[in-house]
């Protein structure tokens, strides 16, 4: 079986001022200094990226952004581009988070434009997909995910050099305290890997890391990480406290 280095990623959403972000990153770096064979990423707000980047230089932690715009520069007030994220020290960017889809009008088409910009710049995109509770009740989970993946990855050049990370985040499990059952998670992750395989070949599918996100906490992470197609976690609420995030990172 393919060896995929697990990735535990923290999405700090719209929390923490610059000084709070610096304090949390400093504490986290200390708590995870013993970690081997797990990749760690934190995604602070745009305003804290550069200061956090300085703090985590030469630590086990990588930096991610929570969004990206597809143009490199121009008259696009309020937006931020791949070269800007790279220059702030980012290696990763979260794309198509359900909060962006729900509150900021993201569509599969704009998600795809962001994916292309990240992919061609060398940033590692974390493509978020997931069904709502209604989709699941109406048995549309797989058709919704199929469309999000098809559209999200359309036109991308992907090979083993262009790492891809997918985060399966059932919308009904984000910030709600509800976690999908291990059976539900494994079923969807296997389905997603199969989809990537059909589109880009088995070798890329085997190299793709598929994270689970949705109320991951220190007490449920081990069970999720033991599933064969779960290669990590995208953590919101529980990533805000360095102690609880460190416990998640030390899941094994
Ligand atoms: C997220 O923001 O991606 C997330 C999964 O949030 P939470 O862990 O709080 O459910």
XYZ file of N, CA and C and ligand atoms in Angstrom:
766
model
N 0.835 -1.198 0.000
C 0.000 0.000 0.000
C 0.879 1.262 0.000
N 0.412 2.230 -0.691
C 1.092 3.530 -0.780
C 1.271 4.149 0.615
N 2.477 4.702 0.856
C 2.650 5.375 2.153
C 2.377 6.866 1.988
N 1.345 7.324 2.619
C 1.024 8.749 2.562
C 1.295 9.344 3.941
N 2.131 10.390 3.962
C 2.417 11.035 5.256
C 1.143 11.763 5.691
N 0.636 11.458 6.878
C -0.606 12.117 7.309
C -0.402 13.632 7.445
N -1.486 14.336 7.225
C -1.468 15.799 7.380
C -2.559 16.199 8.371
N -2.150 16.887 9.414
C -3.137 17.437 10.348
C -3.104 18.955 10.168
N -4.221 19.483 9.704
C -4.278 20.901 9.323
C -5.263 21.635 10.223
N -4.864 22.820 10.671
C -5.734 23.630 11.526
C -6.239 24.849 10.785
N -7.549 24.983 10.738
C -8.171 26.138 10.101
C -8.606 27.094 11.210
N -7.878 28.201 11.325
C -8.178 29.133 12.426
C -9.341 30.074 12.084
N -9.892 29.948 10.887
C -11.038 30.760 10.477
C -10.800 32.238 10.828
N -11.869 32.975 11.210
C -11.677 34.397 11.528
C -11.519 34.565 13.041
N -10.448 33.947 13.549
C -10.118 34.059 14.967
C -8.671 34.506 15.093
N -8.349 35.167 16.164
C -7.002 35.550 16.592
C -6.487 36.815 15.891
N -6.112 37.775 16.726
C -5.377 38.946 16.248
C -3.939 38.504 15.963
N -3.117 39.428 15.446
C -1.715 39.067 15.157
C -1.006 38.553 16.397
N -1.158 39.276 17.515
C -0.397 38.855 18.705
C -0.946 37.536 19.247
N -2.232 37.326 19.160
C -2.790 36.041 19.620
C -2.303 34.894 18.720
N -2.230 35.173 17.430
C -1.760 34.137 16.490
C -0.296 33.786 16.763
N 0.497 34.810 17.027
C 1.918 34.582 17.349
C 2.033 33.732 18.620
N 1.255 34.076 19.642
C 1.303 33.313 20.908
C 0.913 31.848 20.672
N -0.168 31.636 19.926
C -0.630 30.253 19.690
C 0.383 29.462 18.875
N 0.951 30.097 17.852
C 1.921 29.392 16.997
C 3.179 29.048 17.788
N 3.598 29.974 18.650
C 4.801 29.733 19.467
C 4.577 28.542 20.391
N 3.423 28.540 21.035
C 3.098 27.451 21.978
C 2.962 26.123 21.228
N 2.305 26.156 20.078
C 2.107 24.916 19.320
C 3.449 24.345 18.857
N 4.324 25.236 18.379
C 5.636 24.772 17.889
C 6.370 24.029 18.990
N 6.249 24.535 20.191
C 6.900 23.899 21.333
C 6.258 22.527 21.611
N 4.946 22.477 21.579
C 4.230 21.238 21.919
C 4.444 20.117 20.898
N 4.740 20.489 19.650
C 4.847 19.438 18.608
C 6.299 19.206 18.164
N 7.246 19.705 18.951
C 8.648 19.599 18.510
C 9.112 18.142 18.419
N 8.409 17.238 19.091
C 8.797 15.819 19.072
C 8.184 15.058 17.894
N 7.319 15.680 17.134
C 6.541 14.951 16.116
C 7.398 14.530 14.922
N 7.222 13.280 14.509
C 7.882 12.774 13.299
C 6.809 12.146 12.427
N 7.017 12.219 11.137
C 6.141 11.519 10.186
C 4.685 11.969 10.187
N 4.431 13.159 10.623
C 3.099 13.763 10.461
C 3.351 15.187 9.978
N 2.716 15.560 8.884
C 2.809 16.955 8.446
C 1.777 17.777 9.218
N 2.169 18.986 9.555
C 1.295 19.859 10.362
C 1.144 21.186 9.625
N -0.064 21.680 9.554
C -0.280 22.987 8.911
C -1.244 23.816 9.763
N -0.969 25.102 9.855
C -1.957 26.009 10.453
C -2.296 27.098 9.434
N -3.569 27.465 9.418
C -4.024 28.507 8.497
C -4.638 29.658 9.290
N -3.798 30.661 9.634
C -4.327 31.854 10.316
C -5.024 32.777 9.306
N -5.532 33.890 9.787
C -6.113 34.874 8.856
C -4.977 35.502 8.031
N -5.337 36.143 6.926
C -4.329 36.753 6.042
C -3.404 37.703 6.812
N -3.996 38.477 7.736
C -3.195 39.513 8.414
C -2.107 38.927 9.311
N -2.269 37.673 9.707
C -1.265 37.062 10.598
C -0.284 36.160 9.865
N -0.451 35.975 8.566
C 0.395 34.994 7.861
C 1.880 35.310 8.024
N 2.269 36.546 7.727
C 3.706 36.863 7.701
C 4.339 36.745 9.086
N 3.634 37.209 10.119
C 4.249 37.116 11.462
C 4.311 35.673 11.931
N 3.276 34.903 11.623
C 3.290 33.484 12.026
C 4.363 32.732 11.250
N 4.544 33.110 9.991
C 5.578 32.470 9.178
C 6.952 32.588 9.840
N 7.248 33.762 10.384
C 8.534 33.958 11.073
C 8.655 33.048 12.289
N 7.550 32.903 13.007
C 7.573 32.101 14.242
C 7.815 30.622 13.933
N 7.203 30.120 12.853
C 7.251 28.667 12.618
C 8.382 28.235 11.676
N 9.183 29.218 11.265
C 10.352 28.873 10.454
C 11.216 27.901 11.254
N 11.702 26.848 10.601
C 12.533 25.841 11.295
C 11.806 25.086 12.409
N 10.475 25.014 12.313
C 9.729 24.141 13.232
C 9.053 23.060 12.385
N 8.239 22.221 13.038
C 7.541 21.141 12.323
C 6.268 21.633 11.632
N 5.992 22.926 11.755
C 4.687 23.428 11.290
C 4.810 24.173 9.958
N 3.911 23.862 9.042
C 3.818 24.600 7.778
C 2.665 25.597 7.844
N 2.687 26.506 6.853
C 1.707 27.593 6.855
C 0.719 27.446 5.698
N -0.540 27.755 5.978
C -1.552 27.736 4.923
C -2.405 28.983 4.974
N -3.020 29.314 3.838
C -3.971 30.424 3.795
C -5.377 29.834 3.697
N -6.362 30.680 3.964
C -7.752 30.187 3.971
C -8.482 30.432 2.662
N -7.817 31.135 1.751
C -8.452 31.422 0.460
C -7.398 32.012 -0.467
N -7.730 32.130 -1.735
C -6.803 32.672 -2.745
C -7.652 33.227 -3.894
N -7.163 34.287 -4.535
C -7.828 34.759 -5.769
C -6.985 34.312 -6.961
N -7.613 34.174 -8.134
C -6.912 33.522 -9.241
C -6.019 34.439 -10.060
N -6.269 35.756 -10.035
C -5.366 36.650 -10.772
C -4.105 36.884 -9.949
N -2.997 37.205 -10.653
C -1.733 37.406 -9.926
C -1.686 38.768 -9.239
N -2.236 39.779 -9.928
C -2.322 41.125 -9.344
C -3.322 41.923 -10.162
N -3.681 43.091 -9.680
C -4.594 43.923 -10.457
C -5.571 44.670 -9.571
N -6.549 45.281 -10.213
C -7.540 46.073 -9.492
C -8.634 45.144 -8.973
N -8.328 44.423 -7.923
C -9.262 43.461 -7.320
C -9.267 43.679 -5.812
N -9.856 44.790 -5.419
C -9.813 45.220 -4.020
C -10.244 44.109 -3.064
N -9.413 43.895 -2.071
C -9.766 42.919 -1.029
C -9.311 41.502 -1.319
N -8.726 41.274 -2.488
C -8.324 39.898 -2.843
C -6.837 39.682 -2.608
N -6.416 38.443 -2.691
C -5.015 38.102 -2.417
C -4.585 36.970 -3.349
N -3.368 37.088 -3.895
C -2.980 36.181 -4.976
C -1.962 35.146 -4.534
N -1.714 34.183 -5.426
C -0.741 33.123 -5.137
C 0.658 33.689 -4.841
N 1.201 34.598 -5.682
C 2.540 35.113 -5.357
C 2.581 35.804 -3.995
N 1.479 36.468 -3.622
C 1.438 37.142 -2.309
C 1.447 36.127 -1.173
N 0.691 35.050 -1.346
C 0.668 34.008 -0.302
C 2.027 33.329 -0.195
N 2.635 33.074 -1.344
C 3.967 32.449 -1.323
C 4.967 33.374 -0.623
N 4.870 34.665 -0.935
C 5.843 35.595 -0.333
C 5.600 35.776 1.164
N 4.364 35.463 1.625
C 4.097 35.523 3.073
C 4.521 34.227 3.762
N 4.983 33.249 2.979
C 5.504 32.018 3.581
C 4.583 30.817 3.514
N 3.504 30.919 2.731
C 2.544 29.793 2.677
C 3.048 28.645 1.808
N 2.748 27.433 2.254
C 2.947 26.244 1.409
C 1.597 25.704 0.930
N 0.548 25.933 1.720
C -0.779 25.356 1.449
C -1.816 26.460 1.300
N -2.925 26.123 0.654
C -4.085 27.023 0.681
C -5.370 26.184 0.700
N -6.261 26.554 1.604
C -7.575 25.892 1.700
C -8.481 26.512 0.633
N -9.142 25.675 -0.140
C -9.983 26.192 -1.230
C -11.376 25.551 -1.162
N -12.397 26.408 -1.289
C -13.776 25.917 -1.355
C -14.325 25.431 -0.033
N -13.825 25.994 1.069
C -14.382 25.628 2.374
C -15.897 25.878 2.355
N -16.647 25.062 3.049
C -18.114 25.193 2.966
C -18.597 26.544 3.482
N -17.842 27.164 4.403
C -18.257 28.498 4.855
C -18.110 29.517 3.725
N -17.128 29.324 2.864
C -16.973 30.211 1.702
C -18.100 29.943 0.688
N -18.437 28.660 0.539
C -19.513 28.328 -0.414
C -20.848 28.853 0.113
N -21.049 28.716 1.425
C -22.331 29.065 2.039
C -22.536 30.570 2.172
N -21.502 31.297 2.630
C -21.689 32.719 2.966
C -21.104 33.683 1.944
N -20.227 33.219 1.065
C -19.531 34.160 0.180
C -19.672 33.801 -1.292
N -20.694 33.034 -1.593
C -21.052 32.800 -2.991
C -20.072 31.980 -3.803
N -19.211 31.200 -3.139
C -18.302 30.336 -3.917
C -19.105 29.285 -4.673
N -18.716 29.058 -5.904
C -19.358 28.007 -6.700
C -18.274 27.016 -7.126
N -18.689 25.909 -7.693
C -17.685 24.950 -8.177
C -16.787 25.605 -9.229
N -17.329 26.568 -9.980
C -16.540 27.233 -11.023
C -15.456 28.132 -10.408
N -15.830 28.933 -9.416
C -14.807 29.810 -8.812
C -13.813 28.982 -7.998
N -14.303 27.892 -7.424
C -13.386 26.991 -6.708
C -12.348 26.449 -7.697
N -12.803 26.100 -8.885
C -11.887 25.578 -9.902
C -10.846 26.627 -10.314
N -11.276 27.879 -10.442
C -10.302 28.929 -10.810
C -9.242 29.099 -9.730
N -9.680 29.017 -8.476
C -8.726 29.118 -7.363
C -7.796 27.904 -7.353
N -8.354 26.724 -7.626
C -7.533 25.496 -7.662
C -6.456 25.621 -8.732
N -6.837 26.133 -9.900
C -5.859 26.263 -10.993
C -4.747 27.233 -10.605
N -5.133 28.347 -9.960
C -4.125 29.344 -9.572
C -3.158 28.753 -8.560
N -3.682 28.015 -7.587
C -2.811 27.415 -6.574
C -1.904 26.376 -7.217
N -2.516 25.527 -8.010
C -1.802 24.415 -8.636
C -0.648 24.893 -9.509
N -0.882 25.958 -10.282
C 0.180 26.391 -11.187
C 1.237 27.230 -10.468
N 0.951 27.660 -9.226
C 1.925 28.496 -8.511
C 2.851 27.679 -7.623
N 2.489 26.423 -7.380
C 3.314 25.607 -6.479
C 2.759 25.529 -5.068
N 1.672 26.265 -4.790
C 1.006 26.099 -3.500
C 0.267 24.764 -3.509
N 0.195 24.105 -2.368
C -0.567 22.843 -2.311
C -2.015 23.175 -1.959
N -2.940 22.909 -2.894
C -4.335 23.220 -2.592
C -4.979 22.131 -1.739
N -5.787 22.561 -0.793
C -6.622 21.621 -0.036
C -8.050 21.872 -0.490
N -8.543 21.011 -1.345
C -9.882 21.188 -1.926
C -10.926 20.622 -0.963
N -11.799 21.505 -0.479
C -12.832 21.059 0.463
C -14.106 20.691 -0.282
N -14.625 19.527 0.035
C -15.892 19.076 -0.540
C -16.746 18.523 0.591
N -18.049 18.493 0.360
C -18.913 17.923 1.402
C -20.367 18.191 1.108
N -21.193 17.294 1.604
C -22.636 17.410 1.371
C -23.320 18.061 2.568
N -24.473 18.666 2.331
C -25.278 19.207 3.437
C -26.122 18.064 4.020
N -26.787 18.372 5.117
C -27.654 17.361 5.740
C -28.799 16.976 4.791
N -29.319 17.991 4.088
C -30.414 17.709 3.148
C -29.940 16.791 2.027
N -28.749 17.094 1.483
C -28.205 16.210 0.442
C -28.148 14.771 0.948
N -27.649 14.599 2.176
C -27.496 13.231 2.705
C -28.868 12.585 2.878
N -29.815 13.352 3.455
C -31.163 12.790 3.655
C -31.792 12.401 2.328
N -31.504 13.182 1.290
C -32.103 12.893 -0.028
C -31.247 11.931 -0.850
N -30.250 11.344 -0.205
C -29.364 10.356 -0.848
C -28.607 10.940 -2.057
N -28.256 12.219 -1.922
C -27.523 12.875 -3.017
C -26.046 13.035 -2.697
N -25.584 12.470 -1.578
C -24.193 12.679 -1.137
C -23.197 12.413 -2.266
N -23.313 11.264 -2.900
C -22.281 10.890 -3.872
C -22.373 11.716 -5.155
N -23.589 12.084 -5.561
C -23.667 12.895 -6.781
C -23.140 14.316 -6.515
N -23.375 14.841 -5.319
C -22.861 16.171 -4.975
C -21.332 16.150 -4.939
N -20.774 15.121 -4.298
C -19.315 15.034 -4.194
C -18.691 14.836 -5.570
N -19.327 14.024 -6.379
C -18.850 13.762 -7.737
C -18.717 15.080 -8.501
N -19.744 15.913 -8.405
C -19.735 17.188 -9.125
C -18.670 18.135 -8.541
N -18.571 18.183 -7.226
C -17.573 19.082 -6.608
C -16.152 18.683 -7.017
N -15.908 17.379 -7.099
C -14.566 16.915 -7.480
C -14.336 17.131 -8.981
N -15.312 16.720 -9.793
C -15.185 16.877 -11.258
C -14.888 18.317 -11.626
N -15.734 19.215 -11.118
C -15.594 20.645 -11.445
C -14.356 21.244 -10.787
N -14.135 20.894 -9.531
C -13.019 21.476 -8.778
C -11.680 21.165 -9.417
N -11.561 19.967 -9.988
C -10.264 19.544 -10.534
C -10.168 19.721 -12.047
N -11.213 20.260 -12.663
C -11.261 20.376 -14.120
C -10.062 21.179 -14.655
N -9.408 20.629 -15.643
C -8.328 21.361 -16.320
C -7.027 21.436 -15.542
N -6.938 20.766 -14.404
C -5.690 20.835 -13.628
C -4.654 19.865 -14.168
N -3.400 20.307 -14.138
C -2.318 19.390 -14.457
C -1.871 18.788 -13.143
N -2.089 17.521 -12.997
C -1.708 16.893 -11.730
C -0.815 15.705 -11.992
N 0.251 15.631 -11.247
C 1.079 14.439 -11.232
C 1.657 14.373 -9.833
N 2.520 13.396 -9.599
C 3.024 13.227 -8.232
C 3.781 14.459 -7.727
N 4.290 15.263 -8.695
C 4.997 16.480 -8.279
C 4.021 17.573 -7.815
N 2.802 17.485 -8.301
C 1.805 18.477 -7.918
C 0.910 17.853 -6.855
N 1.293 18.011 -5.606
C 0.544 17.338 -4.545
C -0.891 17.836 -4.506
N -1.772 16.911 -4.223
C -3.180 17.271 -4.090
C -3.664 16.788 -2.737
N -4.402 17.654 -2.076
C -5.046 17.263 -0.821
C -6.533 17.559 -0.973
N -7.348 16.587 -0.595
C -8.796 16.786 -0.601
C -9.259 16.693 0.846
N -10.162 17.588 1.235
C -10.734 17.481 2.586
C -12.210 17.173 2.445
N -12.611 16.026 2.970
C -14.043 15.701 3.006
C -14.617 16.271 4.291
N -15.481 17.268 4.120
C -16.067 17.926 5.288
C -17.588 17.966 5.136
N -18.261 16.955 5.684
C -19.726 17.003 5.618
C -20.200 18.284 6.313
N -20.982 19.082 5.598
C -21.348 20.413 6.114
C -22.068 20.288 7.456
N -22.847 19.231 7.619
C -23.616 19.034 8.851
C -22.728 18.676 10.046
N -21.459 18.416 9.804
C -20.562 18.042 10.909
C -19.611 19.168 11.283
N -19.638 20.275 10.528
C -18.673 21.350 10.793
C -19.179 22.247 11.915
N -18.400 22.310 12.980
C -18.712 23.195 14.108
C -19.981 22.810 14.850
N -20.499 21.615 14.618
C -21.776 21.218 15.223
C -21.593 20.226 16.354
N -20.381 19.677 16.472
C -20.176 18.621 17.462
C -20.610 17.257 16.937
N -21.254 17.227 15.757
C -21.635 15.931 15.165
C -20.490 15.443 14.292
N -20.067 14.214 14.467
C -19.013 13.678 13.597
C -19.640 12.581 12.756
N -19.220 12.477 11.519
C -19.686 11.362 10.698
C -19.171 10.068 11.325
N -19.909 8.983 11.156
C -19.465 7.714 11.739
C -18.271 7.203 10.931
N -17.425 6.354 11.549
C -16.297 5.805 10.800
C -16.742 5.134 9.492
N -17.854 4.447 9.503
C -18.330 3.794 8.270
C -18.668 4.825 7.193
N -19.338 5.899 7.598
C -19.682 6.957 6.623
C -18.410 7.592 6.064
N -17.438 7.847 6.937
C -16.209 8.508 6.500
C -15.442 7.607 5.533
N -15.239 6.354 5.913
C -14.466 5.450 5.051
C -15.159 5.274 3.691
N -16.477 5.160 3.710
C -17.222 4.970 2.455
C -16.986 6.154 1.510
N -17.051 7.371 2.051
C -16.864 8.555 1.203
C -15.394 8.691 0.763
N -14.470 8.446 1.664
C -13.050 8.602 1.297
C -12.656 7.615 0.198
N -13.150 6.392 0.299
C -12.840 5.393 -0.738
C -13.444 5.836 -2.076
N -14.648 6.379 -2.009
C -15.322 6.881 -3.209
C -14.520 8.017 -3.844
N -14.017 8.938 -3.003
C -13.249 10.078 -3.523
C -11.937 9.614 -4.152
N -11.278 8.640 -3.505
C -10.011 8.149 -4.066
C -10.257 7.481 -5.423
N -11.354 6.754 -5.491
C -11.707 6.096 -6.733
C -11.968 7.119 -7.856
N -12.654 8.213 -7.492
C -12.934 9.288 -8.466
C -11.639 9.898 -9.001
N -10.708 10.185 -8.088
C -9.423 10.772 -8.498
C -8.689 9.783 -9.397
N -8.774 8.497 -9.064
C -8.129 7.459 -9.879
C -8.690 7.422 -11.294
N -10.016 7.531 -11.397
C -10.644 7.496 -12.733
C -10.212 8.704 -13.551
N -10.013 9.820 -12.895
C -9.691 11.053 -13.611
C -8.187 11.190 -13.901
N -7.369 10.822 -12.923
C -5.928 11.088 -13.060
C -5.050 9.845 -12.965
N -5.664 8.691 -12.805
C -4.865 7.459 -12.723
C -4.631 7.035 -11.282
N -4.370 5.727 -11.133
C -4.267 5.152 -9.794
C -3.082 5.666 -9.009
N -1.998 5.963 -9.727
C -0.813 6.360 -8.987
C -1.047 7.711 -8.293
N -1.692 8.646 -8.989
C -1.999 9.922 -8.336
C -3.043 9.721 -7.224
N -4.018 8.847 -7.487
C -5.041 8.599 -6.460
C -4.399 8.059 -5.189
N -3.411 7.183 -5.357
C -2.748 6.616 -4.178
C -1.897 7.640 -3.452
N -1.427 8.646 -4.185
C -0.579 9.667 -3.551
C -1.406 10.801 -2.937
N -2.682 10.890 -3.310
C -3.523 11.998 -2.835
C -3.904 11.800 -1.364
N -3.705 12.860 -0.586
C -4.101 12.753 0.818
C -5.545 13.241 0.958
N -6.356 12.404 1.575
C -7.763 12.763 1.784
C -7.983 12.935 3.289
N -8.264 14.191 3.668
C -8.448 14.526 5.081
C -9.923 14.466 5.430
N -10.218 14.160 6.675
C -11.586 14.293 7.152
C -11.689 15.564 7.987
N -12.769 16.291 7.836
C -13.012 17.472 8.669
C -14.453 17.518 9.115
N -14.654 17.915 10.348
C -16.010 18.016 10.891
C -15.994 17.568 12.335
N -15.792 18.553 13.240
C -15.803 18.276 14.683
C -14.788 17.215 15.097
N -13.591 17.284 14.486
C -12.505 16.406 14.947
C -11.986 16.960 16.279
N -11.856 16.081 17.248
C -11.433 16.450 18.607
C -10.388 15.436 19.079
N -9.687 15.760 20.191
C -8.699 14.790 20.695
C -9.302 13.408 20.947
N -10.581 13.352 21.350
C -11.117 12.030 21.705
C -11.726 11.247 20.531
N -11.797 11.819 19.346
C -12.311 10.996 18.226
C -11.287 10.846 17.096
N -10.142 11.531 17.211
C -9.199 11.547 16.088
C -8.580 10.171 15.805
N -8.265 9.407 16.851
C -7.564 8.129 16.619
C -8.426 7.169 15.806
N -9.705 7.129 16.174
C -10.621 6.224 15.475
C -10.718 6.598 13.984
N -10.747 7.916 13.717
C -10.842 8.365 12.317
C -9.539 8.084 11.568
N -8.418 8.352 12.222
C -7.119 8.170 11.556
C -6.808 6.697 11.288
N -7.493 5.801 11.992
C -7.243 4.363 11.776
C -7.909 3.863 10.489
N -8.784 4.664 9.902
C -9.490 4.217 8.684
C -8.520 4.221 7.496
N -8.601 3.196 6.626
C -7.584 3.048 5.587
C -7.477 4.227 4.610
N -8.585 4.904 4.333
C -8.508 6.002 3.363
C -8.522 7.385 4.010
N -8.305 7.448 5.308
C -8.198 8.755 5.980
C -6.720 9.058 6.193
N -6.275 10.159 5.581
C -4.845 10.509 5.605
C -4.584 11.766 6.415
N -5.537 12.135 7.254
C -5.317 13.320 8.061
C -6.629 13.981 8.407
N -6.521 15.163 9.003
C -7.726 15.861 9.453
C -7.594 17.349 9.184
N -8.725 17.951 8.842
C -8.811 19.411 8.791
C -9.641 19.810 10.006
N -9.027 20.558 10.893
C -9.612 20.807 12.209
C -9.910 22.290 12.361
N -11.138 22.619 12.727
C -11.490 24.019 12.949
C -11.381 24.352 14.426
N -12.513 24.271 15.130
C -12.599 24.694 16.532
C -11.476 24.168 17.413
N -11.193 22.877 17.309
C -10.202 22.273 18.219
C -8.765 22.618 17.835
N -8.572 23.357 16.736
C -7.196 23.778 16.393
C -6.862 25.132 17.021
N -7.870 25.788 17.606
C -7.641 27.143 18.127
C -6.843 27.131 19.424
N -7.002 26.089 20.209
C -6.230 25.947 21.450
C -5.020 25.070 21.168
N -3.805 25.576 21.353
C -2.618 24.761 21.057
C -2.631 23.406 21.773
N -3.128 23.371 23.019
C -3.112 22.094 23.754
C -3.996 21.051 23.081
N -5.214 21.438 22.702
C -6.094 20.432 22.094
C -5.603 20.082 20.684
N -5.062 21.074 19.963
C -4.568 20.753 18.611
C -3.363 19.819 18.703
N -2.510 20.061 19.683
C -1.341 19.198 19.854
C -1.787 17.768 20.188
N -2.831 17.631 20.999
C -3.333 16.268 21.308
C -3.813 15.584 20.035
N -4.464 16.338 19.155
C -4.932 15.751 17.889
C -3.729 15.317 17.048
N -2.711 16.172 17.017
C -1.506 15.853 16.218
C -0.798 14.613 16.787
N -0.864 14.456 18.108
C -0.273 13.276 18.755
C -1.308 12.138 18.812
N -2.050 11.906 17.745
C -3.180 10.964 17.798
C -2.748 9.509 17.971
N -1.505 9.205 17.572
C -1.181 7.769 17.554
C -0.533 7.318 18.865
C -13.410 23.371 9.504
O -13.513 24.569 9.733
O -12.883 22.997 8.466
C -13.917 22.418 10.497
C -13.893 21.143 10.218
O -14.414 22.941 11.682
P -14.732 22.122 13.035
O -13.537 21.241 13.326
O -14.910 23.184 14.082
O -15.954 21.314 12.797
